[in-house]
Amino acid sequence: DSGVTQTPKHLITATGQRVTLRCSPRSGDLSVYWYQQSLDQGLQFLIQYYNGEERAKGNILERFSAQQFPDLHSELNLSSLELGDSALYFCASSAPSGSFTDTQYFGPGTRLTVL
Amino acid sequence: QQPVQSPQAVILREGEDAVINCSSSKALYSVHWYRQKHGEAPVFLMILLKGGEQKGHDKISASFNEKKQQSSLYLTASQLSYSGTYFCGTERENDYKLSFGAGTTVTVRA
């Protein structure tokens, strides 16, 4: 158990819908990272937040957005969903420095299925 | 830009050794190695920073050749628990994001 929690574990929805994935980092970690893992695209870095502010941006689509709240939990919002958005979405957190050279601890993931 | 991992897959018997390579065409600042077992989240193994350092974790070690922009992960005297997919993640200098390779599936058989 990494100490990072993600909800829900599974999500099934239809094309065109909007969903919100939630992540709670390990106690004391200020950084939260979001990743997408699909069969055809592999593991993709989406976005990083550090203490409430966006720190780094990867291959995140405009239909996707994220935020980190004052209690440090983070939400990833996916809208106008397409079949290709079906994937495992991981959240990770890291130690206070917020640098990519910190160890990242991954949550169990949310499996999103878009029908 | 995504790093290139090789080989795509390797099958070992317990006790055998293997090397997984991760190459980039761009100058790297750091290389991260993760292992992911089927149906589970990736688990961190180690990070290497530019400077050509070598690190070890039990019988799994890694090196980073800055001149070649290549990192290698060494599985020594493999155990059944080493089975899984190994991913390298690379960070370019001043880029502030991590790009992952496609993964190398390692199967260790008794």
Short mmCIF file of C-alpha atoms in Angstrom, two decimals:
data_model
loop_
_atom_site.label_atom_id
_atom_site.label_comp_id
_atom_site.label_asym_id
_atom_site.label_seq_id
_atom_site.Cartn_x
_atom_site.Cartn_y
_atom_site.Cartn_z
CA ASP A 1 0.00 0.00 0.00
CA SER A 2 1.61 3.24 -1.21
CA GLY A 3 -0.54 5.53 0.94
CA VAL A 4 -2.05 7.20 -2.14
CA THR A 5 -5.79 6.68 -2.51
CA GLN A 6 -7.88 7.03 -5.63
CA THR A 7 -11.62 6.91 -6.11
CA PRO A 8 -13.54 5.42 -7.74
CA LYS A 9 -11.78 2.16 -8.63
CA HIS A 10 -13.91 1.62 -11.70
CA LEU A 11 -16.01 3.98 -13.75
CA ILE A 12 -18.20 3.11 -16.71
CA THR A 13 -19.77 5.92 -18.68
CA ALA A 14 -20.94 6.86 -22.15
CA THR A 15 -19.35 8.95 -24.88
CA GLY A 16 -19.90 12.66 -24.48
CA GLN A 17 -20.18 12.47 -20.71
CA ARG A 18 -18.02 14.12 -18.05
CA VAL A 19 -16.38 12.38 -15.08
CA THR A 20 -14.25 13.37 -12.10
CA LEU A 21 -11.47 11.22 -10.69
CA ARG A 22 -10.22 11.89 -7.20
CA CYS A 23 -6.81 11.41 -5.60
CA SER A 24 -5.55 11.84 -2.05
CA PRO A 25 -1.75 11.98 -1.76
CA ARG A 26 0.37 10.44 0.98
CA SER A 27 0.43 12.39 4.19
CA GLY A 28 2.98 15.19 3.89
CA ASP A 29 3.37 14.99 0.10
CA LEU A 30 2.72 18.28 -1.67
CA SER A 31 3.04 17.07 -5.26
CA VAL A 32 0.40 15.17 -7.18
CA TYR A 33 0.91 13.74 -10.66
CA TRP A 34 -1.68 12.32 -13.02
CA TYR A 35 -0.93 9.58 -15.57
CA GLN A 36 -2.94 7.79 -18.21
CA GLN A 37 -2.14 4.20 -19.15
CA SER A 38 -3.77 2.62 -22.17
CA LEU A 39 -2.87 -0.38 -24.30
CA ASP A 40 -2.01 1.64 -27.39
CA GLN A 41 -0.44 4.72 -25.80
CA GLY A 42 1.37 3.15 -22.85
CA LEU A 43 2.04 5.24 -19.76
CA GLN A 44 1.60 8.97 -20.37
CA PHE A 45 2.28 11.82 -17.98
CA LEU A 46 -0.64 14.24 -17.93
CA ILE A 47 -0.03 16.95 -15.35
CA GLN A 48 1.64 17.78 -12.03
CA TYR A 49 0.42 19.99 -9.22
CA TYR A 50 2.55 21.22 -6.36
CA ASN A 51 0.91 22.72 -3.30
CA GLY A 52 -2.12 23.84 -5.26
CA GLU A 53 -0.31 25.23 -8.30
CA GLU A 54 0.24 23.63 -11.69
CA ARG A 55 3.94 22.71 -11.92
CA ALA A 56 4.33 20.71 -15.14
CA LYS A 57 2.16 19.74 -18.07
CA GLY A 58 2.49 16.67 -20.24
CA ASN A 59 0.24 15.18 -22.89
CA ILE A 60 -3.02 16.39 -21.41
CA LEU A 61 -5.90 17.02 -23.79
CA GLU A 62 -7.83 20.29 -23.68
CA ARG A 63 -10.94 18.29 -22.73
CA PHE A 64 -9.15 17.28 -19.54
CA SER A 65 -8.43 19.51 -16.58
CA ALA A 66 -7.14 19.06 -13.07
CA GLN A 67 -6.84 20.96 -9.85
CA GLN A 68 -5.36 20.53 -6.42
CA PHE A 69 -7.30 21.77 -3.43
CA PRO A 70 -6.05 23.40 -0.20
CA ASP A 71 -6.24 20.03 1.58
CA LEU A 72 -3.90 18.75 -1.20
CA HIS A 73 -6.30 16.25 -2.70
CA SER A 74 -6.56 16.48 -6.46
CA GLU A 75 -9.27 15.94 -9.02
CA LEU A 76 -8.93 15.11 -12.70
CA ASN A 77 -11.91 16.16 -14.79
CA LEU A 78 -12.48 14.47 -18.13
CA SER A 79 -15.18 15.89 -20.38
CA SER A 80 -16.72 15.15 -23.80
CA LEU A 81 -15.48 11.62 -23.33
CA GLU A 82 -14.50 9.53 -26.33
CA LEU A 83 -13.99 5.79 -26.69
CA GLY A 84 -10.24 6.37 -26.83
CA ASP A 85 -10.27 7.87 -23.34
CA SER A 86 -10.85 4.41 -21.89
CA ALA A 87 -7.74 3.74 -19.82
CA LEU A 88 -6.29 3.35 -16.37
CA TYR A 89 -5.71 6.70 -14.71
CA PHE A 90 -3.06 6.76 -12.03
CA CYS A 91 -2.32 9.42 -9.51
CA ALA A 92 1.07 9.59 -7.82
CA SER A 93 2.45 11.77 -5.07
CA SER A 94 5.95 12.70 -4.05
CA ALA A 95 7.91 14.29 -1.25
CA PRO A 96 7.77 18.01 -0.55
CA SER A 97 10.39 19.28 -2.99
CA GLY A 98 8.09 18.80 -5.97
CA SER A 99 10.94 17.83 -8.26
CA PHE A 100 10.73 14.93 -10.70
CA THR A 101 13.82 13.53 -9.00
CA ASP A 102 11.69 12.69 -5.98
CA THR A 103 10.34 9.17 -5.66
CA GLN A 104 6.76 8.99 -6.90
CA TYR A 105 4.31 6.73 -5.10
CA PHE A 106 1.46 5.54 -7.26
CA GLY A 107 -2.14 5.02 -6.23
CA PRO A 108 -4.07 1.89 -7.27
CA GLY A 109 -5.62 3.66 -10.26
CA THR A 110 -9.10 4.30 -11.62
CA ARG A 111 -10.17 2.19 -14.57
CA LEU A 112 -12.34 4.27 -16.90
CA THR A 113 -14.44 2.55 -19.53
CA VAL A 114 -16.21 4.72 -22.08
CA LEU A 115 -18.97 2.93 -24.00
CA GLN B 1 9.78 12.51 -26.80
CA GLN B 2 9.35 8.90 -25.76
CA PRO B 3 12.51 6.91 -24.86
CA VAL B 4 13.10 3.59 -26.60
CA GLN B 5 13.26 0.46 -24.48
CA SER B 6 14.76 -2.85 -25.51
CA PRO B 7 14.11 -5.67 -25.56
CA GLN B 8 10.30 -5.68 -25.65
CA ALA B 9 10.18 -8.92 -23.72
CA VAL B 10 12.52 -11.37 -22.06
CA ILE B 11 12.00 -14.80 -20.54
CA LEU B 12 14.40 -15.98 -17.85
CA ARG B 13 14.88 -18.96 -15.63
CA GLU B 14 15.38 -18.29 -11.95
CA GLY B 15 18.98 -17.32 -11.29
CA GLU B 16 19.65 -15.94 -14.78
CA ASP B 17 20.64 -12.36 -15.54
CA ALA B 18 19.08 -9.82 -17.88
CA VAL B 19 19.71 -6.27 -19.08
CA ILE B 20 17.04 -3.79 -20.13
CA ASN B 21 18.07 -0.70 -22.05
CA CYS B 22 16.43 2.71 -22.27
CA SER B 23 17.67 5.18 -24.88
CA SER B 24 16.85 8.75 -25.72
CA SER B 25 17.80 10.92 -28.67
CA LYS B 26 17.82 14.00 -26.43
CA ALA B 27 20.03 14.98 -23.51
CA LEU B 28 18.59 13.66 -20.28
CA TYR B 29 18.58 15.00 -16.77
CA SER B 30 17.19 11.95 -15.01
CA VAL B 31 16.05 8.41 -15.66
CA HIS B 32 13.45 6.66 -13.52
CA TRP B 33 12.83 2.92 -13.39
CA TYR B 34 9.53 1.36 -12.36
CA ARG B 35 8.18 -2.17 -12.26
CA GLN B 36 4.51 -2.92 -12.79
CA LYS B 37 2.91 -6.28 -12.10
CA HIS B 38 -0.25 -7.22 -13.96
CA GLY B 39 -3.27 -5.40 -12.60
CA GLU B 40 -1.23 -3.31 -10.18
CA ALA B 41 0.18 0.21 -10.07
CA PRO B 42 3.78 0.93 -11.05
CA VAL B 43 6.27 0.69 -8.20
CA PHE B 44 9.34 2.87 -8.04
CA LEU B 45 12.72 1.11 -8.29
CA MET B 46 15.30 3.88 -8.60
CA ILE B 47 16.18 7.25 -10.09
CA LEU B 48 19.48 8.10 -11.77
CA LEU B 49 20.63 11.64 -12.37
CA LYS B 50 22.97 12.75 -15.12
CA GLY B 51 26.57 12.19 -14.14
CA GLY B 52 26.80 8.51 -15.03
CA GLU B 53 26.07 7.17 -11.57
CA GLN B 54 25.16 3.59 -10.90
CA LYS B 55 22.62 2.55 -8.31
CA GLY B 56 21.54 -0.71 -6.81
CA HIS B 57 18.53 -2.10 -5.04
CA ASP B 58 19.01 -5.67 -3.83
CA LYS B 59 20.07 -7.55 -6.97
CA ILE B 60 18.61 -4.97 -9.34
CA SER B 61 20.96 -2.19 -10.36
CA ALA B 62 21.08 0.48 -13.03
CA SER B 63 23.54 2.74 -14.77
CA PHE B 64 23.22 5.95 -16.74
CA ASN B 65 25.61 6.65 -19.58
CA GLU B 66 25.37 10.38 -20.19
CA LYS B 67 27.42 10.28 -23.40
CA LYS B 68 25.11 7.75 -24.98
CA GLN B 69 21.94 9.09 -23.28
CA GLN B 70 21.20 5.54 -22.31
CA SER B 71 20.30 3.85 -19.08
CA SER B 72 20.53 0.12 -18.43
CA LEU B 73 18.73 -1.87 -15.77
CA TYR B 74 20.47 -5.05 -14.63
CA LEU B 75 18.53 -7.95 -13.16
CA THR B 76 21.02 -10.24 -11.46
CA ALA B 77 20.28 -13.79 -10.29
CA SER B 78 16.62 -13.23 -11.12
CA GLN B 79 13.87 -14.36 -8.78
CA LEU B 80 10.26 -15.21 -9.54
CA SER B 81 9.25 -11.91 -7.92
CA TYR B 82 11.13 -10.01 -10.64
CA SER B 83 8.44 -10.84 -13.18
CA GLY B 84 6.53 -7.82 -14.43
CA THR B 85 6.78 -4.99 -16.90
CA TYR B 86 9.67 -2.61 -16.42
CA PHE B 87 9.28 0.99 -17.53
CA CYS B 88 11.89 3.68 -17.83
CA GLY B 89 10.82 7.30 -17.51
CA THR B 90 13.08 10.06 -18.72
CA GLU B 91 13.25 13.71 -17.89
CA ARG B 92 15.05 16.15 -20.15
CA GLU B 93 16.86 19.11 -18.69
CA ASN B 94 14.51 22.05 -17.97
CA ASP B 95 11.59 20.12 -19.47
CA TYR B 96 9.76 19.34 -16.22
CA LYS B 97 7.89 16.32 -17.47
CA LEU B 98 8.43 12.60 -17.60
CA SER B 99 8.21 10.49 -20.76
CA PHE B 100 7.90 6.73 -20.47
CA GLY B 101 9.16 3.97 -22.67
CA ALA B 102 6.80 1.28 -23.96
CA GLY B 103 7.97 -1.17 -21.31
CA THR B 104 9.85 -4.47 -21.19
CA THR B 105 7.95 -7.53 -20.04
CA VAL B 106 10.08 -9.83 -17.91
CA THR B 107 8.94 -13.36 -17.18
CA VAL B 108 10.95 -15.39 -14.71
CA ARG B 109 10.23 -19.11 -14.67
CA ALA B 110 11.16 -21.68 -12.04
#
